[in-house]
């Protein structure tokens, strides 16, 4: 899920472009060296600002260059998008999924050194890492959030939808609870439901 799962809204780009024309770019974008070789840098955070700067006629923008792994880049992208006020349900789902999986990986690294001879399956609870009296990852994530753990899990399920169904949730043509149920279907089954 390394591709940008967060939409750039044209109205916001135009608003930011007007601000840039008056005040310039106040917050730098975060970039890293582009591993694909298609460009010099890959934008991690600040996609809207970058588009707005282009619209405002700016040829250069201030950036912070980070040396980071794919995993760190995705986590940074999710963290910066989490601050947006206009998050769509699918975007919220990706933020929670990225954070949840990151927390599980980090807990797994700690647990593997603490657990000793336990297998990964023994150390892993149904909703994330759990060893002894430690809390499950989903509980820790819910504590950090203003959402219940069940609501977080519903949002995460939205990330298993095919894009055409995810877009229907974002445009309120498909209810979140119905979409969650559809997310358990295979890709082929989701296409079949969509075509009916």
PDB file of C-alpha atoms in Angstrom:
ATOM      1  CA  UNK A   1       0.000   0.000   0.000  1.00  0.00           C
ATOM      2  CA  UNK A   2       2.896   2.321  -0.672  1.00  0.00           C
ATOM      3  CA  UNK A   3       1.048   4.470  -3.184  1.00  0.00           C
ATOM      4  CA  UNK A   4      -0.546   7.683  -2.027  1.00  0.00           C
ATOM      5  CA  UNK A   5      -4.008   6.707  -0.764  1.00  0.00           C
ATOM      6  CA  UNK A   6      -4.921  10.306   0.068  1.00  0.00           C
ATOM      7  CA  UNK A   7      -6.787  12.420  -2.468  1.00  0.00           C
ATOM      8  CA  UNK A   8      -5.679  15.868  -3.528  1.00  0.00           C
ATOM      9  CA  UNK A   9      -8.728  18.122  -3.573  1.00  0.00           C
ATOM     10  CA  UNK A  10      -8.657  20.714  -6.356  1.00  0.00           C
ATOM     11  CA  UNK A  11     -10.551  23.322  -4.310  1.00  0.00           C
ATOM     12  CA  UNK A  12      -7.908  23.047  -1.577  1.00  0.00           C
ATOM     13  CA  UNK A  13      -5.094  23.314  -4.144  1.00  0.00           C
ATOM     14  CA  UNK A  14      -6.630  26.540  -5.478  1.00  0.00           C
ATOM     15  CA  UNK A  15      -7.063  27.940  -1.947  1.00  0.00           C
ATOM     16  CA  UNK A  16      -3.440  27.140  -1.026  1.00  0.00           C
ATOM     17  CA  UNK A  17      -2.222  28.573  -4.361  1.00  0.00           C
ATOM     18  CA  UNK A  18      -3.838  31.931  -3.523  1.00  0.00           C
ATOM     19  CA  UNK A  19      -2.179  31.859  -0.100  1.00  0.00           C
ATOM     20  CA  UNK A  20       1.198  31.048  -1.682  1.00  0.00           C
ATOM     21  CA  UNK A  21       0.860  34.009  -4.059  1.00  0.00           C
ATOM     22  CA  UNK A  22       0.383  36.314  -1.039  1.00  0.00           C
ATOM     23  CA  UNK A  23       2.634  34.765   1.629  1.00  0.00           C
ATOM     24  CA  UNK A  24       4.834  32.204  -0.114  1.00  0.00           C
ATOM     25  CA  UNK A  25       5.253  28.607   1.079  1.00  0.00           C
ATOM     26  CA  UNK A  26       5.446  28.688   4.876  1.00  0.00           C
ATOM     27  CA  UNK A  27       5.832  24.946   5.493  1.00  0.00           C
ATOM     28  CA  UNK A  28       8.320  22.894   3.461  1.00  0.00           C
ATOM     29  CA  UNK A  29       7.318  19.636   1.809  1.00  0.00           C
ATOM     30  CA  UNK A  30       9.033  16.437   2.951  1.00  0.00           C
ATOM     31  CA  UNK A  31      10.782  14.475   0.207  1.00  0.00           C
ATOM     32  CA  UNK A  32      13.235  11.614  -0.181  1.00  0.00           C
ATOM     33  CA  UNK A  33      15.496  10.535  -3.021  1.00  0.00           C
ATOM     34  CA  UNK A  34      13.413   8.858  -5.708  1.00  0.00           C
ATOM     35  CA  UNK A  35      14.453   5.209  -5.821  1.00  0.00           C
ATOM     36  CA  UNK A  36      12.631   4.613  -9.115  1.00  0.00           C
ATOM     37  CA  UNK A  37      14.913   6.995 -10.986  1.00  0.00           C
ATOM     38  CA  UNK A  38      11.948   8.763 -12.621  1.00  0.00           C
ATOM     39  CA  UNK A  39      12.650  11.992 -10.721  1.00  0.00           C
ATOM     40  CA  UNK A  40      15.262  13.346  -8.356  1.00  0.00           C
ATOM     41  CA  UNK A  41      12.921  13.379  -5.352  1.00  0.00           C
ATOM     42  CA  UNK A  42       9.715  11.659  -4.268  1.00  0.00           C
ATOM     43  CA  UNK A  43       7.220  13.760  -2.290  1.00  0.00           C
ATOM     44  CA  UNK A  44       6.260  12.122   1.004  1.00  0.00           C
ATOM     45  CA  UNK A  45       4.289  14.952   2.637  1.00  0.00           C
ATOM     46  CA  UNK A  46       2.999  18.133   1.062  1.00  0.00           C
ATOM     47  CA  UNK A  47       1.387  16.919  -2.165  1.00  0.00           C
ATOM     48  CA  UNK A  48      -1.269  19.649  -2.004  1.00  0.00           C
ATOM     49  CA  UNK A  49       1.356  22.350  -1.366  1.00  0.00           C
ATOM     50  CA  UNK A  50       3.433  21.076  -4.283  1.00  0.00           C
ATOM     51  CA  UNK A  51       0.447  21.176  -6.665  1.00  0.00           C
ATOM     52  CA  UNK A  52      -0.568  24.606  -5.314  1.00  0.00           C
ATOM     53  CA  UNK A  53       2.963  25.946  -5.847  1.00  0.00           C
ATOM     54  CA  UNK A  54       2.817  24.787  -9.490  1.00  0.00           C
ATOM     55  CA  UNK A  55      -0.559  26.491  -9.887  1.00  0.00           C
ATOM     56  CA  UNK A  56       0.862  29.665  -8.315  1.00  0.00           C
ATOM     57  CA  UNK A  57       3.692  29.626 -10.879  1.00  0.00           C
ATOM     58  CA  UNK A  58       6.488  28.691  -8.465  1.00  0.00           C
ATOM     59  CA  UNK A  59       9.373  26.814 -10.068  1.00  0.00           C
ATOM     60  CA  UNK A  60      10.955  25.754  -6.771  1.00  0.00           C
ATOM     61  CA  UNK A  61       9.603  24.911  -3.331  1.00  0.00           C
ATOM     62  CA  UNK A  62      11.281  24.540   0.066  1.00  0.00           C
ATOM     63  CA  UNK A  63      11.735  20.907   1.090  1.00  0.00           C
ATOM     64  CA  UNK A  64      13.148  18.802   3.876  1.00  0.00           C
ATOM     65  CA  UNK A  65      15.013  15.798   2.487  1.00  0.00           C
ATOM     66  CA  UNK A  66      14.641  12.646   4.572  1.00  0.00           C
ATOM     67  CA  UNK A  67      16.582   9.440   4.230  1.00  0.00           C
ATOM     68  CA  UNK A  68      13.888   6.902   5.027  1.00  0.00           C
ATOM     69  CA  UNK A  69      12.718   3.408   4.171  1.00  0.00           C
ATOM     70  CA  UNK A  70       9.486   2.697   2.300  1.00  0.00           C
ATOM     71  CA  UNK A  71       7.856   1.777   5.623  1.00  0.00           C
ATOM     72  CA  UNK A  72       8.965   5.043   7.258  1.00  0.00           C
ATOM     73  CA  UNK A  73       7.811   7.050   4.226  1.00  0.00           C
ATOM     74  CA  UNK A  74       4.330   5.508   4.357  1.00  0.00           C
ATOM     75  CA  UNK A  75       4.115   6.108   8.118  1.00  0.00           C
ATOM     76  CA  UNK A  76       5.158   9.754   7.634  1.00  0.00           C
ATOM     77  CA  UNK A  77       2.610  10.213   4.834  1.00  0.00           C
ATOM     78  CA  UNK A  78      -0.161   8.805   7.050  1.00  0.00           C
ATOM     79  CA  UNK A  79       0.874  10.914  10.047  1.00  0.00           C
ATOM     80  CA  UNK A  80       0.840  14.166   8.072  1.00  0.00           C
ATOM     81  CA  UNK A  81      -2.528  13.376   6.471  1.00  0.00           C
ATOM     82  CA  UNK A  82      -4.026  12.526   9.869  1.00  0.00           C
ATOM     83  CA  UNK A  83      -3.997  16.248  10.672  1.00  0.00           C
ATOM     84  CA  UNK A  84      -6.379  17.062   7.812  1.00  0.00           C
ATOM     85  CA  UNK A  85      -9.907  18.116   8.728  1.00  0.00           C
ATOM     86  CA  UNK A  86     -11.585  16.755   5.598  1.00  0.00           C
ATOM     87  CA  UNK A  87     -10.563  13.091   5.735  1.00  0.00           C
ATOM     88  CA  UNK A  88     -12.694  10.684   3.739  1.00  0.00           C
ATOM     89  CA  UNK A  89     -13.649   7.310   5.310  1.00  0.00           C
ATOM     90  CA  UNK A  90     -11.196   5.441   3.042  1.00  0.00           C
ATOM     91  CA  UNK A  91      -8.377   7.840   3.975  1.00  0.00           C
ATOM     92  CA  UNK A  92      -9.130   7.385   7.676  1.00  0.00           C
ATOM     93  CA  UNK A  93      -9.008   3.631   7.083  1.00  0.00           C
ATOM     94  CA  UNK A  94      -5.547   3.849   5.503  1.00  0.00           C
ATOM     95  CA  UNK A  95      -4.234   6.033   8.335  1.00  0.00           C
ATOM     96  CA  UNK A  96      -5.472   3.547  10.935  1.00  0.00           C
ATOM     97  CA  UNK A  97      -4.209   0.529   8.973  1.00  0.00           C
ATOM     98  CA  UNK A  98      -0.754   2.005   8.482  1.00  0.00           C
ATOM     99  CA  UNK A  99      -0.479   3.015  12.134  1.00  0.00           C
ATOM    100  CA  UNK A 100      -1.905  -0.323  13.344  1.00  0.00           C
ATOM    101  CA  UNK A 101       0.481  -2.412  11.241  1.00  0.00           C
ATOM    102  CA  UNK A 102       3.418  -0.230  12.248  1.00  0.00           C
ATOM    103  CA  UNK A 103       2.557  -0.632  15.940  1.00  0.00           C
ATOM    104  CA  UNK A 104       2.231  -4.420  15.494  1.00  0.00           C
ATOM    105  CA  UNK A 105       5.644  -4.615  13.786  1.00  0.00           C
ATOM    106  CA  UNK A 106       7.298  -2.579  16.523  1.00  0.00           C
ATOM    107  CA  UNK A 107       5.592  -4.614  19.253  1.00  0.00           C
ATOM    108  CA  UNK A 108       6.609  -7.810  17.442  1.00  0.00           C
ATOM    109  CA  UNK A 109      10.248  -6.730  17.426  1.00  0.00           C
ATOM    110  CA  UNK A 110      10.108  -6.034  21.167  1.00  0.00           C
ATOM    111  CA  UNK A 111       8.153  -9.209  21.881  1.00  0.00           C
ATOM    112  CA  UNK A 112      10.470 -11.480  19.904  1.00  0.00           C
ATOM    113  CA  UNK A 113      13.342 -10.462  22.163  1.00  0.00           C
ATOM    114  CA  UNK A 114      11.169 -10.715  25.299  1.00  0.00           C
ATOM    115  CA  UNK A 115       9.326 -13.924  24.475  1.00  0.00           C
ATOM    116  CA  UNK A 116      12.299 -16.183  23.858  1.00  0.00           C
ATOM    117  CA  UNK A 117      11.174 -19.554  22.511  1.00  0.00           C
ATOM    118  CA  UNK A 118       7.518 -18.661  21.896  1.00  0.00           C
ATOM    119  CA  UNK A 119       6.406 -18.849  18.300  1.00  0.00           C
ATOM    120  CA  UNK A 120       5.013 -15.770  16.590  1.00  0.00           C
ATOM    121  CA  UNK A 121       1.532 -17.323  16.752  1.00  0.00           C
ATOM    122  CA  UNK A 122       1.732 -17.782  20.521  1.00  0.00           C
ATOM    123  CA  UNK A 123       2.905 -14.222  21.022  1.00  0.00           C
ATOM    124  CA  UNK A 124       0.334 -12.699  18.680  1.00  0.00           C
ATOM    125  CA  UNK A 125      -3.222 -11.967  19.810  1.00  0.00           C
ATOM    126  CA  UNK A 126      -6.202 -11.792  17.479  1.00  0.00           C
ATOM    127  CA  UNK A 127      -6.093  -7.993  17.253  1.00  0.00           C
ATOM    128  CA  UNK A 128      -2.363  -7.428  17.500  1.00  0.00           C
ATOM    129  CA  UNK A 129       0.603  -8.294  19.637  1.00  0.00           C
ATOM    130  CA  UNK A 130      -0.100  -9.406  23.168  1.00  0.00           C
ATOM    131  CA  UNK A 131       2.331 -10.937  25.628  1.00  0.00           C
ATOM    132  CA  UNK A 132       1.483 -11.487  29.273  1.00  0.00           C
ATOM    133  CA  UNK A 133      -0.537  -8.540  30.548  1.00  0.00           C
ATOM    134  CA  UNK A 134       0.398  -6.190  27.711  1.00  0.00           C
ATOM    135  CA  UNK A 135      -2.481  -4.528  25.898  1.00  0.00           C
ATOM    136  CA  UNK A 136      -3.386  -5.516  22.372  1.00  0.00           C
ATOM    137  CA  UNK A 137      -2.256  -3.188  19.615  1.00  0.00           C
ATOM    138  CA  UNK A 138      -5.834  -2.265  18.718  1.00  0.00           C
ATOM    139  CA  UNK A 139      -6.507  -1.185  22.321  1.00  0.00           C
ATOM    140  CA  UNK A 140      -3.399   1.014  22.302  1.00  0.00           C
ATOM    141  CA  UNK A 141      -4.449   2.557  19.000  1.00  0.00           C
ATOM    142  CA  UNK A 142      -7.961   3.246  20.343  1.00  0.00           C
ATOM    143  CA  UNK A 143      -6.458   4.973  23.396  1.00  0.00           C
ATOM    144  CA  UNK A 144      -4.543   7.331  21.068  1.00  0.00           C
ATOM    145  CA  UNK A 145      -7.632   8.032  18.984  1.00  0.00           C
ATOM    146  CA  UNK A 146     -11.053   9.547  19.519  1.00  0.00           C
ATOM    147  CA  UNK A 147     -12.606   6.380  18.037  1.00  0.00           C
ATOM    148  CA  UNK A 148     -13.552   3.067  19.651  1.00  0.00           C
ATOM    149  CA  UNK A 149     -11.502   0.024  18.711  1.00  0.00           C
ATOM    150  CA  UNK A 150     -14.524  -1.430  16.860  1.00  0.00           C
ATOM    151  CA  UNK A 151     -14.868   1.741  14.801  1.00  0.00           C
ATOM    152  CA  UNK A 152     -11.133   1.704  14.026  1.00  0.00           C
ATOM    153  CA  UNK A 153     -11.404  -1.910  12.867  1.00  0.00           C
ATOM    154  CA  UNK A 154     -14.372  -0.950  10.635  1.00  0.00           C
ATOM    155  CA  UNK A 155     -12.323   1.845   9.061  1.00  0.00           C
ATOM    156  CA  UNK A 156      -9.393  -0.546   8.538  1.00  0.00           C
ATOM    157  CA  UNK A 157     -11.712  -3.021   6.757  1.00  0.00           C
ATOM    158  CA  UNK A 158     -12.496  -0.284   4.199  1.00  0.00           C
ATOM    159  CA  UNK A 159      -8.901  -0.589   2.961  1.00  0.00           C
ATOM    160  CA  UNK A 160      -9.724  -4.111   1.724  1.00  0.00           C
ATOM    161  CA  UNK A 161     -12.358  -2.773  -0.672  1.00  0.00           C
ATOM    162  CA  UNK A 162     -11.682  -2.462  -4.372  1.00  0.00           C
ATOM    163  CA  UNK A 163     -11.287   1.204  -5.344  1.00  0.00           C
ATOM    164  CA  UNK A 164     -14.706   1.488  -7.056  1.00  0.00           C
ATOM    165  CA  UNK A 165     -16.459   0.423  -3.813  1.00  0.00           C
ATOM    166  CA  UNK A 166     -14.191   2.577  -1.681  1.00  0.00           C
ATOM    167  CA  UNK A 167     -15.133   5.596  -3.803  1.00  0.00           C
ATOM    168  CA  UNK A 168     -18.819   4.822  -3.233  1.00  0.00           C
ATOM    169  CA  UNK A 169     -18.225   4.934   0.529  1.00  0.00           C
ATOM    170  CA  UNK A 170     -16.371   8.247   0.219  1.00  0.00           C
ATOM    171  CA  UNK A 171     -19.212   9.769  -1.822  1.00  0.00           C
ATOM    172  CA  UNK A 172     -21.822   8.360   0.632  1.00  0.00           C
ATOM    173  CA  UNK A 173     -23.436   6.144  -1.997  1.00  0.00           C
ATOM    174  CA  UNK A 174     -22.551   3.091   0.092  1.00  0.00           C
ATOM    175  CA  UNK A 175     -22.941   2.926   3.876  1.00  0.00           C
ATOM    176  CA  UNK A 176     -19.835   2.146   5.921  1.00  0.00           C
ATOM    177  CA  UNK A 177     -21.403  -0.901   7.640  1.00  0.00           C
ATOM    178  CA  UNK A 178     -22.442  -2.416   4.293  1.00  0.00           C
ATOM    179  CA  UNK A 179     -18.992  -1.657   2.879  1.00  0.00           C
ATOM    180  CA  UNK A 180     -17.337  -3.428   5.809  1.00  0.00           C
ATOM    181  CA  UNK A 181     -19.335  -6.578   5.016  1.00  0.00           C
ATOM    182  CA  UNK A 182     -18.371  -6.323   1.330  1.00  0.00           C
ATOM    183  CA  UNK A 183     -14.699  -5.968   2.277  1.00  0.00           C
ATOM    184  CA  UNK A 184     -14.601  -9.643   3.256  1.00  0.00           C
ATOM    185  CA  UNK A 185     -15.442 -10.679  -0.320  1.00  0.00           C
ATOM    186  CA  UNK A 186     -12.740 -11.572  -2.820  1.00  0.00           C
ATOM    187  CA  UNK A 187     -11.792  -9.111  -5.562  1.00  0.00           C
ATOM    188  CA  UNK A 188     -13.844 -11.102  -8.085  1.00  0.00           C
ATOM    189  CA  UNK A 189     -16.868 -11.192  -5.761  1.00  0.00           C
ATOM    190  CA  UNK A 190     -16.613  -7.441  -5.162  1.00  0.00           C
ATOM    191  CA  UNK A 191     -16.596  -6.832  -8.929  1.00  0.00           C
ATOM    192  CA  UNK A 192     -19.641  -9.078  -9.257  1.00  0.00           C
ATOM    193  CA  UNK A 193     -21.537  -7.147  -6.553  1.00  0.00           C
ATOM    194  CA  UNK A 194     -20.575  -3.859  -8.177  1.00  0.00           C
ATOM    195  CA  UNK A 195     -21.795  -4.960 -11.627  1.00  0.00           C
ATOM    196  CA  UNK A 196     -25.242  -6.048 -10.344  1.00  0.00           C
TER     197      UNK A 196
END
